[in-house]
Amino acid sequence: MANFKTPKLANQLLTRFIPASLIEEFLGDLQEVHSERLESKGQVYAWMMYWVDTIHLVFGFYSTQKHNRINNNFMIGYYLKFAIRNIRLNFAFSAINIAGLVVGLASCLLIAQYLSHEWSYDHFHKDHNKMYRVSQNIRQGTDFIESAQTFSRLAYEMKQTMPIVKTACRLHKAEGNITVKAGESLFREERVMGTDPNFFKLFEFEFIYGTAETALVEPRSIVLTQTLAEKYFGYANPIGKELEIDGAYGFWTENGYQRTITYTITGIIEDLPTNTHLDFDMLISFSLYQNIEQELNNWGSSFYTYFKLNEIFQIDLVYDQLPIIAEKYRPDQGIELEIQELSDIHLNSNLVDEIKINGNKKVNWLLATVAILILLIAGTNYINFSTAKAINRQKEVGIRKIYWANSSHLFYQLLTEAFVINCLLMIIGIVLVIITQSFLTAFIGFDLVVNLFNLSTLALIVFLIGTGTLASGAYPAFYISRLKPFRTIQSNARQRLSKATFRKTLIVFQFTVSILVIGCTVILYSQLNFMRAKELGLDIDGSLVINGPRIGFDTDSIYESSLTNFKTEALRLHSLGAITIANFIPGKDIRGRATGYVRKVNDPEESANTYYFSQVDYDFMSYFKVALVSGRTFDAESPSDVYSVVINQEALRLLGFESAEEAIGQKIVYRMNSTPEIIGVVENFHQYSLQREFQPIIFEVRNAPKAYFYLKIDDLIGHSDIDQLKKLWAHMFSGNAFNYFYLDDFYANQYVRDNQYMKAFTLFSALAVFVATMGLIGLAYYTAVHKVKEIGIRKTLGAERVDVFYLLSRGFAGIIVVASIISLPLIYFIGNSWLMSYAFRIEITWWMPAIAILILICITLSIITSQTIRSYKMNPVISLTKND
């Protein structure tokens, strides 16, 4: 024996299967070859090949002992040939099976790609498991507003007082109309954020130009994404070039507030990956300010606070310190600070003021369940087909068992057939996915195929093939291989096998899943349709929105004069009906927020809640048809209205008034230490999507707010009208970019994620139903073939089509009833769990699952009807002389 180590477990395996009289010889030969491989190929290769030889010997010796020394390699080749021959001889039946399995495997692959993308958010950062965001819960009466934003001093205090925090930084969304001047060109931008100079010490993004260490250090430095840089400067290196930005950030000087600032480009990064919760094209450094902390401390709770720990286990220490910081900087305001893992934000966070719309973990788990169900349905189809076809293979199996074959031999053969089919279908499935790539990308919203051939996906493919082989082949192989030789030759075995309760159970499972996925899809669609159709409380249809001017108006009087002239000229266009102006827009966070001081006069300060405030012109309420509850709206003939406010019903409730009538004429403590009078109460309207509750809003009136122009247009507006507006804009507001969009489209953007989920779930649910339908077609086809002689006899005796239909459909009614009973509570449970994430939602009613059941009944009837027609048309002479 050689004095080198060989795999101990492999030697034990050989000792277990090889007789003692031969083991020494086998081990000697193996170790001699192992020694040569160690010298020529290395330890890893020698170790792997030792295991290959061991497995080969074990199976070869076992096959020789058990099967009259038939060579194992020959048997594997035989299995493969027999599998292909069996598919070819039963092509029609196999084609149906293949269609279901290929769609099932492809669907699982696609869902896995989709879920992999959803669950990979922010994992690309090297230390993502050490990175966190702090959120803030603000007490509002008896409730809490759970906000993703915090006060600025939080990050500062964490850096100063917690050695366990490696770094902490803030992000801030620049709201309002932002104008960027690059050279002589003007642009409007929305995705602009400000941040601390250490941003790239926390977040890792690839730099094209510049470096992460220096990009945001210098005062007035700015970093752009690649697409934005190409938009401004083409493909040249823009480092060192300047941008003049108005409306993003500013500061006070001796000459007043400076809102137009020139920045120097210090870095260009690649476009943000799709799997990040961050959302910006432009990063402006807070090094703009000489005293950052003093400046930012005046901005209230409008910052996103992120930090990175030295070690993960230190997070509990941070939890202990947060209440102390909250009490230090926000005493007696009922603020609670929470910590969120960075990689959890996308799927587990749905707070107020999120940077962008996040995902829905419940829907993702629902899709994962659909993937598993599709695979189970595809496997169920194969089991049903294989056990059904076993009827025709009983005599073959019986004869082979009598002469030479045992159960294990047949088991491996049939399992090999399943493996061959699964491998073939996975290849077809991958090809199908690649062919449909462009459609899937347009339908779902992002490329599902981009990572199709990475290591994790290849591992998934191997797993699906293995799982598919076991799920679809293990039971048929076990069942057929265990049949008794003489029983299989008897003719009445066909009758017993055809009535197997196991196959009926599998059909019930398929029907249950089909009803479940259809029912859930109906609920998803109904909720989305409800959100689209529900009255918002304000009329956003037919509104064209123009971002208001920011440049060239040093005084309000100049702006108001230009605005008056613009309104007069614009209303002469035949396609415009009305114009109004406001400094907020439905579907977007209201920039003005008052926290901790707004309350009724004479009420204690601790009763104050958080309210949103906004400025509108005198025509706003009538333009948007906002319903008046009590009092009146703003009147241009009443000069005192500039010192008054109109509130909505949610603000009325939080202020503590018993009725709208009681609030009229009352005063409130308001911002800038004013006490305006409430002159009117309007109905709540949906400022945001129906996922969120109504917001408490306080309206002020101004002659000329500067944020958004709303123009009511008719359906006949065309390019010529837009061109006239553009020329008028350039004349009245020279130097300001003309950017417009349609309000209904803008508002609908809040439902992009819901639409994406709806499309994904509809697609994959349809595929699940398709796979189940393939199984039903296959079974109906086989039932018709199996009963061909009986149908021929009945037809000869005068049977009509309805008699044949009854013969083929017998038993399906009971299966549908059982499947419906099982699926109904599941539909209600899953549907209600998902709907709970919406503040405004539908109620699940009886007709939703009823539609699912009706659709399945229609599919079943259509399949049975087609088989009835096919069977009835067959010549009885051919039917009666047809061989089994």
CSV table of N, CA, C and O in Angstrom, one decimal, residues 757-794:
chain,number,residue,atom,x,y,z
A,757,TYR,N,-45.6,44.7,-11.5
A,757,TYR,CA,-46.0,43.5,-10.8
A,757,TYR,C,-47.2,42.8,-11.5
A,757,TYR,O,-47.3,41.6,-11.6
A,758,MET,N,-48.1,43.7,-11.9
A,758,MET,CA,-49.3,43.1,-12.5
A,758,MET,C,-49.0,42.4,-13.8
A,758,MET,O,-49.5,41.3,-14.1
A,759,LYS,N,-48.1,43.0,-14.6
A,759,LYS,CA,-47.7,42.3,-15.9
A,759,LYS,C,-46.9,41.0,-15.6
A,759,LYS,O,-47.2,40.0,-16.2
A,760,ALA,N,-46.0,41.1,-14.6
A,760,ALA,CA,-45.2,39.9,-14.3
A,760,ALA,C,-46.2,38.8,-13.8
A,760,ALA,O,-46.1,37.6,-14.2
A,761,PHE,N,-47.0,39.1,-12.9
A,761,PHE,CA,-47.9,38.1,-12.3
A,761,PHE,C,-48.9,37.6,-13.3
A,761,PHE,O,-49.2,36.4,-13.4
A,762,THR,N,-49.4,38.4,-14.2
A,762,THR,CA,-50.3,38.0,-15.3
A,762,THR,C,-49.6,37.0,-16.2
A,762,THR,O,-50.1,36.0,-16.6
A,763,LEU,N,-48.4,37.4,-16.6
A,763,LEU,CA,-47.6,36.6,-17.5
A,763,LEU,C,-47.3,35.2,-16.9
A,763,LEU,O,-47.6,34.2,-17.6
A,764,PHE,N,-46.8,35.2,-15.7
A,764,PHE,CA,-46.5,33.9,-15.1
A,764,PHE,C,-47.7,33.1,-14.7
A,764,PHE,O,-47.6,31.8,-14.7
A,765,SER,N,-48.8,33.7,-14.3
A,765,SER,CA,-50.0,33.0,-14.0
A,765,SER,C,-50.6,32.4,-15.3
A,765,SER,O,-51.0,31.2,-15.3
A,766,ALA,N,-50.5,33.1,-16.4
A,766,ALA,CA,-50.9,32.6,-17.7
A,766,ALA,C,-50.1,31.4,-18.1
A,766,ALA,O,-50.6,30.4,-18.6
A,767,LEU,N,-48.8,31.4,-17.8
A,767,LEU,CA,-48.0,30.3,-18.1
A,767,LEU,C,-48.3,29.1,-17.3
A,767,LEU,O,-48.3,28.0,-17.7
A,768,ALA,N,-48.6,29.4,-16.0
A,768,ALA,CA,-49.0,28.3,-15.1
A,768,ALA,C,-50.3,27.6,-15.6
A,768,ALA,O,-50.4,26.4,-15.6
A,769,VAL,N,-51.2,28.4,-16.0
A,769,VAL,CA,-52.5,27.9,-16.5
A,769,VAL,C,-52.2,27.1,-17.8
A,769,VAL,O,-52.8,26.1,-18.1
A,770,PHE,N,-51.3,27.6,-18.7
A,770,PHE,CA,-51.0,27.0,-19.9
A,770,PHE,C,-50.4,25.6,-19.6
A,770,PHE,O,-50.8,24.6,-20.3
A,771,VAL,N,-49.5,25.5,-18.7
A,771,VAL,CA,-48.9,24.2,-18.4
A,771,VAL,C,-49.9,23.2,-17.9
A,771,VAL,O,-50.0,22.1,-18.2
A,772,ALA,N,-50.8,23.7,-17.0
A,772,ALA,CA,-51.9,22.9,-16.5
A,772,ALA,C,-52.8,22.5,-17.6
A,772,ALA,O,-53.3,21.3,-17.7
A,773,THR,N,-53.1,23.4,-18.6
A,773,THR,CA,-53.9,23.1,-19.7
A,773,THR,C,-53.3,22.0,-20.6
A,773,THR,O,-54.0,21.1,-21.1
A,774,MET,N,-52.0,22.0,-20.8
A,774,MET,CA,-51.3,21.0,-21.5
A,774,MET,C,-51.5,19.6,-20.9
A,774,MET,O,-51.7,18.6,-21.5
A,775,GLY,N,-51.4,19.6,-19.5
A,775,GLY,CA,-51.7,18.4,-18.8
A,775,GLY,C,-53.1,17.9,-19.1
A,775,GLY,O,-53.3,16.7,-19.3
A,776,LEU,N,-54.1,18.8,-19.0
A,776,LEU,CA,-55.5,18.4,-19.3
A,776,LEU,C,-55.7,17.9,-20.7
A,776,LEU,O,-56.4,16.9,-20.9
A,777,ILE,N,-55.0,18.6,-21.6
A,777,ILE,CA,-55.1,18.1,-23.1
A,777,ILE,C,-54.6,16.7,-23.2
A,777,ILE,O,-55.1,15.9,-23.9
A,778,GLY,N,-53.4,16.5,-22.6
A,778,GLY,CA,-52.8,15.2,-22.7
A,778,GLY,C,-53.6,14.1,-22.1
A,778,GLY,O,-53.8,13.0,-22.7
A,779,LEU,N,-54.2,14.4,-20.9
A,779,LEU,CA,-55.0,13.4,-20.3
A,779,LEU,C,-56.3,13.1,-21.1
A,779,LEU,O,-56.8,12.0,-21.2
A,780,ALA,N,-56.9,14.2,-21.6
A,780,ALA,CA,-58.1,14.0,-22.4
A,780,ALA,C,-57.8,13.2,-23.7
A,780,ALA,O,-58.6,12.4,-24.1
A,781,TYR,N,-56.7,13.6,-24.2
A,781,TYR,CA,-56.2,12.8,-25.4
A,781,TYR,C,-56.0,11.4,-25.1
A,781,TYR,O,-56.5,10.5,-25.9
A,782,TYR,N,-55.4,11.1,-24.0
A,782,TYR,CA,-55.1,9.7,-23.7
A,782,TYR,C,-56.4,8.9,-23.3
A,782,TYR,O,-56.6,7.8,-23.7
A,783,THR,N,-57.3,9.6,-22.6
A,783,THR,CA,-58.6,9.0,-22.3
A,783,THR,C,-59.3,8.6,-23.5
A,783,THR,O,-59.9,7.5,-23.6
A,784,ALA,N,-59.3,9.5,-24.5
A,784,ALA,CA,-60.0,9.2,-25.8
A,784,ALA,C,-59.3,8.0,-26.5
A,784,ALA,O,-60.0,7.2,-27.1
A,785,VAL,N,-58.0,8.0,-26.5
A,785,VAL,CA,-57.3,6.9,-27.2
A,785,VAL,C,-57.6,5.6,-26.4
A,785,VAL,O,-57.8,4.5,-27.0
A,786,HIS,N,-57.6,5.6,-25.1
A,786,HIS,CA,-57.8,4.5,-24.3
A,786,HIS,C,-59.2,3.9,-24.5
A,786,HIS,O,-59.4,2.7,-24.4
A,787,LYS,N,-60.2,4.8,-24.7
A,787,LYS,CA,-61.6,4.4,-24.8
A,787,LYS,C,-62.0,4.3,-26.3
A,787,LYS,O,-63.2,4.3,-26.6
A,788,VAL,N,-61.0,4.2,-27.2
A,788,VAL,CA,-61.4,4.2,-28.6
A,788,VAL,C,-62.3,3.1,-29.0
A,788,VAL,O,-63.2,3.3,-29.8
A,789,LYS,N,-62.0,1.9,-28.5
A,789,LYS,CA,-62.9,0.7,-28.9
A,789,LYS,C,-64.2,0.9,-28.3
A,789,LYS,O,-65.2,0.6,-28.9
A,790,GLU,N,-64.3,1.4,-27.0
A,790,GLU,CA,-65.6,1.5,-26.4
A,790,GLU,C,-66.4,2.6,-27.1
A,790,GLU,O,-67.6,2.4,-27.3
A,791,ILE,N,-65.8,3.6,-27.6
A,791,ILE,CA,-66.5,4.7,-28.3
A,791,ILE,C,-67.0,4.1,-29.6
A,791,ILE,O,-68.1,4.4,-30.1
A,792,GLY,N,-66.1,3.3,-30.3
A,792,GLY,CA,-66.5,2.7,-31.5
A,792,GLY,C,-67.7,1.8,-31.4
A,792,GLY,O,-68.7,1.8,-32.2
A,793,ILE,N,-67.8,1.0,-30.3
A,793,ILE,CA,-68.9,0.1,-30.0
A,793,ILE,C,-70.2,0.9,-29.8
A,793,ILE,O,-71.3,0.7,-30.3
A,794,ARG,N,-70.0,2.0,-28.9
A,794,ARG,CA,-71.2,2.8,-28.6
A,794,ARG,C,-71.7,3.5,-29.8
A,794,ARG,O,-72.9,3.6,-30.0
